mmCIF file of C-alpha atoms and ligand atoms in Angstrom:
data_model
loop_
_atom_site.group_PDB
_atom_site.id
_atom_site.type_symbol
_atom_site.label_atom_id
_atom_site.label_comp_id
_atom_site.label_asym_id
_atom_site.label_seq_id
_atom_site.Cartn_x
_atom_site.Cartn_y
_atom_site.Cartn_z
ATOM 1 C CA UNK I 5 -9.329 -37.269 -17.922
ATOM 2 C CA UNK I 6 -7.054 -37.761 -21.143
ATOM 3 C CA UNK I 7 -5.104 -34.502 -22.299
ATOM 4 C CA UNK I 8 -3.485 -34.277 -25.451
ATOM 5 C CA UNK I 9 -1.250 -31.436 -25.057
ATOM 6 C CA UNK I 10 1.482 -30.125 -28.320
ATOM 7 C CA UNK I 11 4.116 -27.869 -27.561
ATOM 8 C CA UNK I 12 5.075 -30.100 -23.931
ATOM 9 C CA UNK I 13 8.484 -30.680 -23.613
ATOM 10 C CA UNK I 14 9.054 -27.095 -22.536
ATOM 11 C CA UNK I 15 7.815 -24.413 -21.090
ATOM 12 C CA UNK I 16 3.673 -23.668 -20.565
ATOM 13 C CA UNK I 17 3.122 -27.230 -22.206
ATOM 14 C CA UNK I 18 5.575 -28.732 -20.142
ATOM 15 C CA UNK I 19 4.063 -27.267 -16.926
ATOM 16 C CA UNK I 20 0.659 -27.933 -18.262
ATOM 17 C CA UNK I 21 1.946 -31.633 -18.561
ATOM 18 C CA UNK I 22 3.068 -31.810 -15.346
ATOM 19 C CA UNK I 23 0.045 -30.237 -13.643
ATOM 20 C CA UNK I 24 -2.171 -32.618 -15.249
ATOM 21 C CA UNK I 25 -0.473 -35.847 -14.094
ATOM 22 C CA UNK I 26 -0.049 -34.100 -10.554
ATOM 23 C CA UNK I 27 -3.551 -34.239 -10.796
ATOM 24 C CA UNK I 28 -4.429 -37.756 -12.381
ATOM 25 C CA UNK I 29 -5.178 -37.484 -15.813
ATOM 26 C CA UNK I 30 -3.105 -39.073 -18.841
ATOM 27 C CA UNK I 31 -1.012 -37.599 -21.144
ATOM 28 C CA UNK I 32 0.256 -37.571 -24.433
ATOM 29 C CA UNK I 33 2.450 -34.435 -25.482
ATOM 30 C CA UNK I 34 4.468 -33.760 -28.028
ATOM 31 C CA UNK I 35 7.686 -32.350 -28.554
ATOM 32 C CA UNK I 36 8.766 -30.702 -32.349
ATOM 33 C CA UNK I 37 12.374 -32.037 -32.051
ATOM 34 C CA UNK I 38 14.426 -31.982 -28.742
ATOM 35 C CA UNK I 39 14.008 -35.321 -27.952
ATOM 36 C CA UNK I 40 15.809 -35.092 -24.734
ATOM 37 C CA UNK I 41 13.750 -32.466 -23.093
ATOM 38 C CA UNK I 42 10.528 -34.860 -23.346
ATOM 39 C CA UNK I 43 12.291 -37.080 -22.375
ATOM 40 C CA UNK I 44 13.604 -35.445 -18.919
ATOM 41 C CA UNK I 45 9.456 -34.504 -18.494
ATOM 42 C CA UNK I 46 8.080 -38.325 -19.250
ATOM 43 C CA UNK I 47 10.894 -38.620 -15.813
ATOM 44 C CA UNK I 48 9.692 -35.424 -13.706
ATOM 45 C CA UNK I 49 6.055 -37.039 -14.360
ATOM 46 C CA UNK I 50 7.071 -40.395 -13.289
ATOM 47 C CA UNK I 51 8.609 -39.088 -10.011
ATOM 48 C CA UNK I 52 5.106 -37.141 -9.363
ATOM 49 C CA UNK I 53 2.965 -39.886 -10.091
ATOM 50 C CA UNK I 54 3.660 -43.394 -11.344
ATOM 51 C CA UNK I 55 -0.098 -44.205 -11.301
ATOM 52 C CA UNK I 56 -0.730 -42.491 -15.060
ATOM 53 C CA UNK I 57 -0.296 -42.891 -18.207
ATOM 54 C CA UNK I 58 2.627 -40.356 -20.017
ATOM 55 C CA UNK I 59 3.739 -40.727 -23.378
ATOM 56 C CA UNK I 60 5.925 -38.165 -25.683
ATOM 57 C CA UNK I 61 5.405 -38.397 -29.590
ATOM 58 C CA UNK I 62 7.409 -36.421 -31.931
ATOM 59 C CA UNK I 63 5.266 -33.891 -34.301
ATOM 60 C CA UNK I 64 5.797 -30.878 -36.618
ATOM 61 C CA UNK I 65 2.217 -29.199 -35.755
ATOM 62 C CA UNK I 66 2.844 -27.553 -39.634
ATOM 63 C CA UNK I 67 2.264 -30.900 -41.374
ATOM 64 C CA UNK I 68 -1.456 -32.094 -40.930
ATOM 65 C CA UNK I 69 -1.003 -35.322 -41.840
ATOM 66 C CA UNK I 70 0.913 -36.047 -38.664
ATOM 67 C CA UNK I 71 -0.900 -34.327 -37.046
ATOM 68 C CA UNK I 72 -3.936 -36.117 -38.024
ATOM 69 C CA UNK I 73 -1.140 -39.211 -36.661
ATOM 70 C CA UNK I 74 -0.716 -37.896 -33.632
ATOM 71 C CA UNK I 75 -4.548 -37.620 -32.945
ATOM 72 C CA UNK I 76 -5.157 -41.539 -33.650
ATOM 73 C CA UNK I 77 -1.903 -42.365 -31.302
ATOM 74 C CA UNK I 78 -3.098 -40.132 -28.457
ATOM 75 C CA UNK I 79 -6.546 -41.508 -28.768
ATOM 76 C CA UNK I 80 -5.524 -45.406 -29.055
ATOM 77 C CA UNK I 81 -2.717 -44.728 -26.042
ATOM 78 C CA UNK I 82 -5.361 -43.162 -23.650
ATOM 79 C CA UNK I 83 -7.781 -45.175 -24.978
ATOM 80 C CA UNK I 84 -9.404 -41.689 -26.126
ATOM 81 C CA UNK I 85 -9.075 -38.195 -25.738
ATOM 82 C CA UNK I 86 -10.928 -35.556 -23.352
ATOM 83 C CA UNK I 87 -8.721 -32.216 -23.496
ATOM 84 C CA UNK I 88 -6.694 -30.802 -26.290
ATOM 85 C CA UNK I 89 -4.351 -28.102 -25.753
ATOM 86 C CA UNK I 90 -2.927 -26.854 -28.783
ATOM 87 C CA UNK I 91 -0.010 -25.082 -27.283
ATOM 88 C CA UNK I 92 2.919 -25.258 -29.626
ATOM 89 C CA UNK I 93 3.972 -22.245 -30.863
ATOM 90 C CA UNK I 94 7.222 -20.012 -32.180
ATOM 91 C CA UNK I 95 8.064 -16.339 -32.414
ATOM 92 C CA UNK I 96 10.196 -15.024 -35.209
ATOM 93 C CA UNK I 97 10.222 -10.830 -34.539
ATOM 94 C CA UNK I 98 10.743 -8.486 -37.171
ATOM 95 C CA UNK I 99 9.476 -5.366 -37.470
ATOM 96 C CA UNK I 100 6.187 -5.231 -40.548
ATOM 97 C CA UNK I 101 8.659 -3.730 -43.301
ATOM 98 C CA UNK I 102 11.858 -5.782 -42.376
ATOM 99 C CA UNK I 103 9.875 -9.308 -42.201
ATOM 100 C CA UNK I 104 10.425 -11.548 -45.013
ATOM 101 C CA UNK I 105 8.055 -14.392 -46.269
ATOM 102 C CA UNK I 106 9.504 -16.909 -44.379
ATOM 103 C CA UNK I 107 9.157 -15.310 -40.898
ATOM 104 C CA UNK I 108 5.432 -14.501 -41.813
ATOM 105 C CA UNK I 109 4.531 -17.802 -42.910
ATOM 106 C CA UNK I 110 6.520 -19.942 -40.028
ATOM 107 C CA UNK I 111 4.702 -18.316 -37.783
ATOM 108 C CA UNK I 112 1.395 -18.263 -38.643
ATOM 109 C CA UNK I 113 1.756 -22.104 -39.956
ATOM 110 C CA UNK I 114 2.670 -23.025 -36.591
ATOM 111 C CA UNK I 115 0.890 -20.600 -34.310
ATOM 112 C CA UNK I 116 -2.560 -20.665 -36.041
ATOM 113 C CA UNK I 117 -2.749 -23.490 -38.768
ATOM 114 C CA UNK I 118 -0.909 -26.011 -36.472
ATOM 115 C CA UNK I 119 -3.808 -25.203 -33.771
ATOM 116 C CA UNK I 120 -5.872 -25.645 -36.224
ATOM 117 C CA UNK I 121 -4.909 -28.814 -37.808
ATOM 118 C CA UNK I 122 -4.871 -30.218 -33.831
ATOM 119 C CA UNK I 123 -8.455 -29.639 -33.144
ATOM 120 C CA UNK I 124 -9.812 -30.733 -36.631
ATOM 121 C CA UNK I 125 -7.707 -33.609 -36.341
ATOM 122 C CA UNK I 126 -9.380 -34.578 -32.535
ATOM 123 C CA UNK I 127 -12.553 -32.925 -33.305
ATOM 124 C CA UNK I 128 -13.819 -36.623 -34.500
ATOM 125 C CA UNK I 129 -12.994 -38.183 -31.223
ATOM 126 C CA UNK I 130 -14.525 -35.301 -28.760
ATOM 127 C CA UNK I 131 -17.698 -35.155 -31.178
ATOM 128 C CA UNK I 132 -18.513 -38.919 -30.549
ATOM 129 C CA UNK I 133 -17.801 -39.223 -26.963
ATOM 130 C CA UNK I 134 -20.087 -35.839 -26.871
ATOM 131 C CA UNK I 135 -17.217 -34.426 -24.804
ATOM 132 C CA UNK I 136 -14.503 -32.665 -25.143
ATOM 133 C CA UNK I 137 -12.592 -29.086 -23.500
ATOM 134 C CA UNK I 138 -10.460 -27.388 -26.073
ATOM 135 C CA UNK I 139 -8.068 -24.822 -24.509
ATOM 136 C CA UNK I 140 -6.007 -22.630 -27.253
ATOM 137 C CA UNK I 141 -2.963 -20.385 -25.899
ATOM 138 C CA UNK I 142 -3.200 -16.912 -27.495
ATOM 139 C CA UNK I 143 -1.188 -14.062 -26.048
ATOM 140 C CA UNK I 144 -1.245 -10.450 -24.887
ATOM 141 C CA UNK I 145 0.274 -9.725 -28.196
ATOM 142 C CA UNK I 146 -3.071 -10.656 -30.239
ATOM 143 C CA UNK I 147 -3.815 -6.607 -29.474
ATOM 144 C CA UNK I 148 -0.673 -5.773 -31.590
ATOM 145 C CA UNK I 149 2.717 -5.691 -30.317
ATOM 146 C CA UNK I 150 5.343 -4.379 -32.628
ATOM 147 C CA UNK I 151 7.638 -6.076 -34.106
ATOM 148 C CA UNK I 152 5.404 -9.334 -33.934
ATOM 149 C CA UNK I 153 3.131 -8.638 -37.050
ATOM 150 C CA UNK I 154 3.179 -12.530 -37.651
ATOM 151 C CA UNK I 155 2.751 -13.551 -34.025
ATOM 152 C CA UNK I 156 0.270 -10.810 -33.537
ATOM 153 C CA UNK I 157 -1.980 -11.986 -36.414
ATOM 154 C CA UNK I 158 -2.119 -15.826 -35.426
ATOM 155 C CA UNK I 159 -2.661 -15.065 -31.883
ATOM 156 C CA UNK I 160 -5.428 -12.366 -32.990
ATOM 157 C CA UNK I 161 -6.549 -15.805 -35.220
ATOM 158 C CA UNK I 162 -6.763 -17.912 -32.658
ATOM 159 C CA UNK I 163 -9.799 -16.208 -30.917
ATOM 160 C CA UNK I 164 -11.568 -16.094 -33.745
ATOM 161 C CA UNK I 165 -10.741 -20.031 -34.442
ATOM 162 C CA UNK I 166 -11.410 -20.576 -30.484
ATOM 163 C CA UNK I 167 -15.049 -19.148 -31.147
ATOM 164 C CA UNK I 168 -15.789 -20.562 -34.394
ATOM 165 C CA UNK I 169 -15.371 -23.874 -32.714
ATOM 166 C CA UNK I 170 -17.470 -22.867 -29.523
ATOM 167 C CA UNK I 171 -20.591 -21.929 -31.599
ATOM 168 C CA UNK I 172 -20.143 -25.197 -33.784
ATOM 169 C CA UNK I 173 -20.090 -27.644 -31.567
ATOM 170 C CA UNK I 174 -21.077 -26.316 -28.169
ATOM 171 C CA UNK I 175 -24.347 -28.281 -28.643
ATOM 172 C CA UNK I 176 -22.513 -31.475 -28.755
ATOM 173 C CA UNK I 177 -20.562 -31.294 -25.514
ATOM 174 C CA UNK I 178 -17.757 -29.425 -26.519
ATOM 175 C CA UNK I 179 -15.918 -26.287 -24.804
ATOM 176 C CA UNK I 180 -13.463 -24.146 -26.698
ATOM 177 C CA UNK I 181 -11.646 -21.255 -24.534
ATOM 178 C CA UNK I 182 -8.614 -19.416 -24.806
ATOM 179 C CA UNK I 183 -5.859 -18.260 -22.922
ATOM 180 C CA UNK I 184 -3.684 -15.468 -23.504
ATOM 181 C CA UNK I 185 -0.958 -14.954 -21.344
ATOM 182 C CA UNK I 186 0.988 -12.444 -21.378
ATOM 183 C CA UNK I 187 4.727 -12.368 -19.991
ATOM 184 C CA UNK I 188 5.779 -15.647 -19.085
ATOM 185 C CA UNK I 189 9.230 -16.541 -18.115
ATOM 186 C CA UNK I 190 9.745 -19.589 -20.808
ATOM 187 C CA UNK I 191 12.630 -20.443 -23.515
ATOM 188 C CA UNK I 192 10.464 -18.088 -25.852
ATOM 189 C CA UNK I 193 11.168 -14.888 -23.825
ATOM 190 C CA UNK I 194 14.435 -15.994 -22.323
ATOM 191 C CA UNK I 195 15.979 -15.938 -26.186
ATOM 192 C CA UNK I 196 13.990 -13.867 -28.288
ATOM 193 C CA UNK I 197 12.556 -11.029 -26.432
ATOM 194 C CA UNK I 198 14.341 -7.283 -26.126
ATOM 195 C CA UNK I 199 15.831 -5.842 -23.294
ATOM 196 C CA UNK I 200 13.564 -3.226 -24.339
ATOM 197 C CA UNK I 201 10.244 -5.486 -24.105
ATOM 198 C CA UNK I 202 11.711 -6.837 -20.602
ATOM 199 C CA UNK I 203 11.772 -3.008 -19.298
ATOM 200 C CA UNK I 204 8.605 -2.125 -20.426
ATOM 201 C CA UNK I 205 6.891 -5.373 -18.978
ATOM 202 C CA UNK I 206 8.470 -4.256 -15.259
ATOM 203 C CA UNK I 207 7.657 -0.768 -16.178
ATOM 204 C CA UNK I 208 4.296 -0.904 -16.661
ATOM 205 C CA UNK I 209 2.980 -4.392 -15.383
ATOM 206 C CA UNK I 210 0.487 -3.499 -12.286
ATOM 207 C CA UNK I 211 2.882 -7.172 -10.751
ATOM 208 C CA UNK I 212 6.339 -5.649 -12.039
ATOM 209 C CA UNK I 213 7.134 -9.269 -12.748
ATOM 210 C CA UNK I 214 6.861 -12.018 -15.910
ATOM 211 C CA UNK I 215 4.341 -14.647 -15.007
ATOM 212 C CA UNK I 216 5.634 -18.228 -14.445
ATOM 213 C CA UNK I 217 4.299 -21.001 -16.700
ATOM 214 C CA UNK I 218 2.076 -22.522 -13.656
ATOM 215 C CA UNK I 219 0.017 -19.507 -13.144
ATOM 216 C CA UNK I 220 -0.929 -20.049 -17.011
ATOM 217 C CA UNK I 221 -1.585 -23.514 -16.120
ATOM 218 C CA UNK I 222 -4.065 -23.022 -13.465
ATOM 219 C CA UNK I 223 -6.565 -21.467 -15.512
ATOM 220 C CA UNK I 224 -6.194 -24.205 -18.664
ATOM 221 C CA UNK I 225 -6.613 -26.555 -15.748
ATOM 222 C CA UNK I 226 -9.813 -25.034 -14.592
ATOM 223 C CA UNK I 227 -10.933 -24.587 -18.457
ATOM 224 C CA UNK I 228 -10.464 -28.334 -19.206
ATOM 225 C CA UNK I 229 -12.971 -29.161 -15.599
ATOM 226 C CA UNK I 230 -16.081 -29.953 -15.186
ATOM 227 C CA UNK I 231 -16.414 -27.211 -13.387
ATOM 228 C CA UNK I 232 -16.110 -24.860 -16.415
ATOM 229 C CA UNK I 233 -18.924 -26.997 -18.634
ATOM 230 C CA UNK I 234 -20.868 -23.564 -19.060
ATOM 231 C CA UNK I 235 -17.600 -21.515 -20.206
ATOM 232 C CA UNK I 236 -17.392 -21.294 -23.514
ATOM 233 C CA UNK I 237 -15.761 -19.076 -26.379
ATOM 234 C CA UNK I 238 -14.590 -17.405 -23.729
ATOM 235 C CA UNK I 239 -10.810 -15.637 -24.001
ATOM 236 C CA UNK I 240 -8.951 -15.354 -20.673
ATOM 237 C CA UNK I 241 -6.251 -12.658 -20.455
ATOM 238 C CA UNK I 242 -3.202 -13.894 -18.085
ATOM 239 C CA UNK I 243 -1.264 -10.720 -17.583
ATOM 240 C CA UNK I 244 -1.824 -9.325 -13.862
ATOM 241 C CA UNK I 245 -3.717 -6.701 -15.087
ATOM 242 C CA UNK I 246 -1.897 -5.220 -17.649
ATOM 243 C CA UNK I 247 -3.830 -4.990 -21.408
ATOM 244 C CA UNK I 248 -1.455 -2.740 -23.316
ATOM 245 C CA UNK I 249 1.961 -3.336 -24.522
ATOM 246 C CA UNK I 250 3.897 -0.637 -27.151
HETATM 247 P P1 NAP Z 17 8.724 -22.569 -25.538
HETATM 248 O O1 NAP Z 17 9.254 -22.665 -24.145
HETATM 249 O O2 NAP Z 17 9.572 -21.994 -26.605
HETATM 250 O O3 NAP Z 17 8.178 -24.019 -25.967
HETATM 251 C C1 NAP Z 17 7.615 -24.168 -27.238
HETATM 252 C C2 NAP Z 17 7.114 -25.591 -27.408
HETATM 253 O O4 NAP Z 17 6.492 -25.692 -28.694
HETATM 254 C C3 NAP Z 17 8.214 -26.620 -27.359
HETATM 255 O O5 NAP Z 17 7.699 -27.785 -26.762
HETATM 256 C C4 NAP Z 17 8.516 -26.886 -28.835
HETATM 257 O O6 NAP Z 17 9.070 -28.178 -29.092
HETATM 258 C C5 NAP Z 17 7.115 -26.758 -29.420
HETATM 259 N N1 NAP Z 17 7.089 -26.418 -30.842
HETATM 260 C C6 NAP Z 17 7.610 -25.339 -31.456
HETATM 261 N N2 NAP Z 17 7.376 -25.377 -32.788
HETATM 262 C C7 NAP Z 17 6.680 -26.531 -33.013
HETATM 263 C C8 NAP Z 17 6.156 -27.150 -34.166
HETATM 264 N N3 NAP Z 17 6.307 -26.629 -35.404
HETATM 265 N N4 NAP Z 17 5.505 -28.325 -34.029
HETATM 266 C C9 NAP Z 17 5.352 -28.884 -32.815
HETATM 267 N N5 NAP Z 17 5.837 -28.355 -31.676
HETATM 268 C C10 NAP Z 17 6.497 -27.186 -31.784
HETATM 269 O O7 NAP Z 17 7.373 -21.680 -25.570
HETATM 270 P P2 NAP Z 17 6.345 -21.221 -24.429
HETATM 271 O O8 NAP Z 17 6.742 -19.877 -23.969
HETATM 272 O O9 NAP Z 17 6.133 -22.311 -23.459
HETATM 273 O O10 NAP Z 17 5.048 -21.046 -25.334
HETATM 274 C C11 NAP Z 17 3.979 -21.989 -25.344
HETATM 275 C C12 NAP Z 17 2.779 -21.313 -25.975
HETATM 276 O O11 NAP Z 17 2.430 -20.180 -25.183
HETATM 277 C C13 NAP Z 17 3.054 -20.786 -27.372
HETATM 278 O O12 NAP Z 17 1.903 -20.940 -28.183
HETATM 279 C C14 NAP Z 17 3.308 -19.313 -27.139
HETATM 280 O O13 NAP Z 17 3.033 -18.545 -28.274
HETATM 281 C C15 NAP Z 17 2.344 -19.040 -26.006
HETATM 282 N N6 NAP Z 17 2.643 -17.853 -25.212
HETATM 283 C C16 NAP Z 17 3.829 -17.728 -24.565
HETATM 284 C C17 NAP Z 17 4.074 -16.578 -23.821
HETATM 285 C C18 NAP Z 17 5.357 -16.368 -23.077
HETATM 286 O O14 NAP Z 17 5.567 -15.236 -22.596
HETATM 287 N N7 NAP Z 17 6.226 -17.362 -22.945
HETATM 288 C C19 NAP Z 17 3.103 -15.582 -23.742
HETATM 289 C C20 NAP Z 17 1.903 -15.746 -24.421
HETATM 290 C C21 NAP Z 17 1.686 -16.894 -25.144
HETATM 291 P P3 NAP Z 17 10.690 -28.469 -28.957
HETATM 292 O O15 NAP Z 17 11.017 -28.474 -27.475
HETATM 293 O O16 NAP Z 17 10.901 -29.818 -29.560
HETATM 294 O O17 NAP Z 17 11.375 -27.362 -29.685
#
């Protein structure tokens, strides 16, 4: 299959990259700006398989009209496009009171416009094929997890998004399903997560661990299969068991 993936030159994308070409399928991914770290992924995917097609394209998911770019290059690459992961996404923590305009509005216009701008943008592609698997990346945090009021709400959005597309074009082919992980040991929790968050995660966390970015992988792996052709507007939590966070 073809996978359009944003959000790959690190962390869940990147292993979702990886994963893919491991097994077969082509990819275009995008990276926001650090150039370099695609670049060192296009290599790790070349040293698992030399067999596929793997191509990095540079892309603020905030501005739609590269977006709607990067939807015509992935497509004409690949010649077309099967599974889009809209996986890019930031966290900027504040606490409700402290968070200023900016931190609100980064957030949710990469987290939740950005995702959405992805899918409208391939939704053209997917509809006439009459095919097409659709995999968002919410979190644990779309419950409410303080000090993310931003991060919260377009992780909350995406589920609604996810389902709005399911029951709009499920007819035609087309599977939209979420995953929401919750721990994972990426960039985004190595820098910008608490001590305090890290305790409470081995505290209460039935695996007293994080999760590592393949084990989010395998199940937007299985979501983008055949296999799954009857899943849909379905949200997958990825936390070992754990559903509540202060
Ligand atoms: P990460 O390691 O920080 O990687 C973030 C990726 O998103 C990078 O490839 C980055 O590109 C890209 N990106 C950021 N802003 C972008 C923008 N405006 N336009 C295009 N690309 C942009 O994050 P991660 O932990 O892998 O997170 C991936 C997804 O999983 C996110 O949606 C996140 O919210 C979600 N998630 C993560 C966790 C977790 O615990 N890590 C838990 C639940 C959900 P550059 O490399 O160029 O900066």
């Amino acid at each position: 299959m073809k996978f359009a993936i944003t959000g790959g030159s690190r962390g869940i994308g990147a292993a979702t990259v990886l994963a893919a070409v491991d097994r077969g399928h082509d990819v275009v991914f995008t990276y926001r700006s650090n150039r370099e770290a695609a670049d060192q992924i296009i290599e790790r995917a070349k040293l698992i398989r030399e067999d596929v097609l793997i191509s990095a394209y540079e892309l603020d998911v905030k501005r739609s009209d590269k977006v709607e770019a990067f939807a015509s290059f992935a497509a004409e690459k690949m010649g077309g496009v099967d599974v889009v992961v809209p996986n890019a996404g930031i966290n900027r923590n504040n606490l409700a009171m402290s968070m200023s305009d900016e931190e609100w509005q980064d957030v949710i216009d990469t987290n939740l416009s950005g995702a959405f701008y992805v899918v409208r943008a391939f939704l053209p592609e997917l509809l006439a094929q009459r095919f097409g698997r659709i995999i968002f990346v919410s979190s644990l945090s779309r419950n409410g997890l303080s000090g993310q009021a931003n991060y919260a709400a377009s992780k909350a959005g995406l589920v609604g998004l996810a389902r709005t597309i399911a029951k709009e074009y499920g007819h035609k082919g087309i599977t939209s399903n979420v995953v929401a992980p919750g721990l994972i040991e990426t960039d985004m929790t190595r820098e910008n997560m608490s001590d305090t968050h890290h305790g409470y995660w081995e505290e209460y966390s039935p695996s007293k661990r994080m999760g590592l970015p393949e084990e989010v992988v395998s199940a937007i792996l299985f979501f983008s299969s055949e296999e799954a052709s009857f899943i849909n507007g379905t949200c997958l939590p990825i936390t070992a068991g754990l559903d509540w966070v202060p």
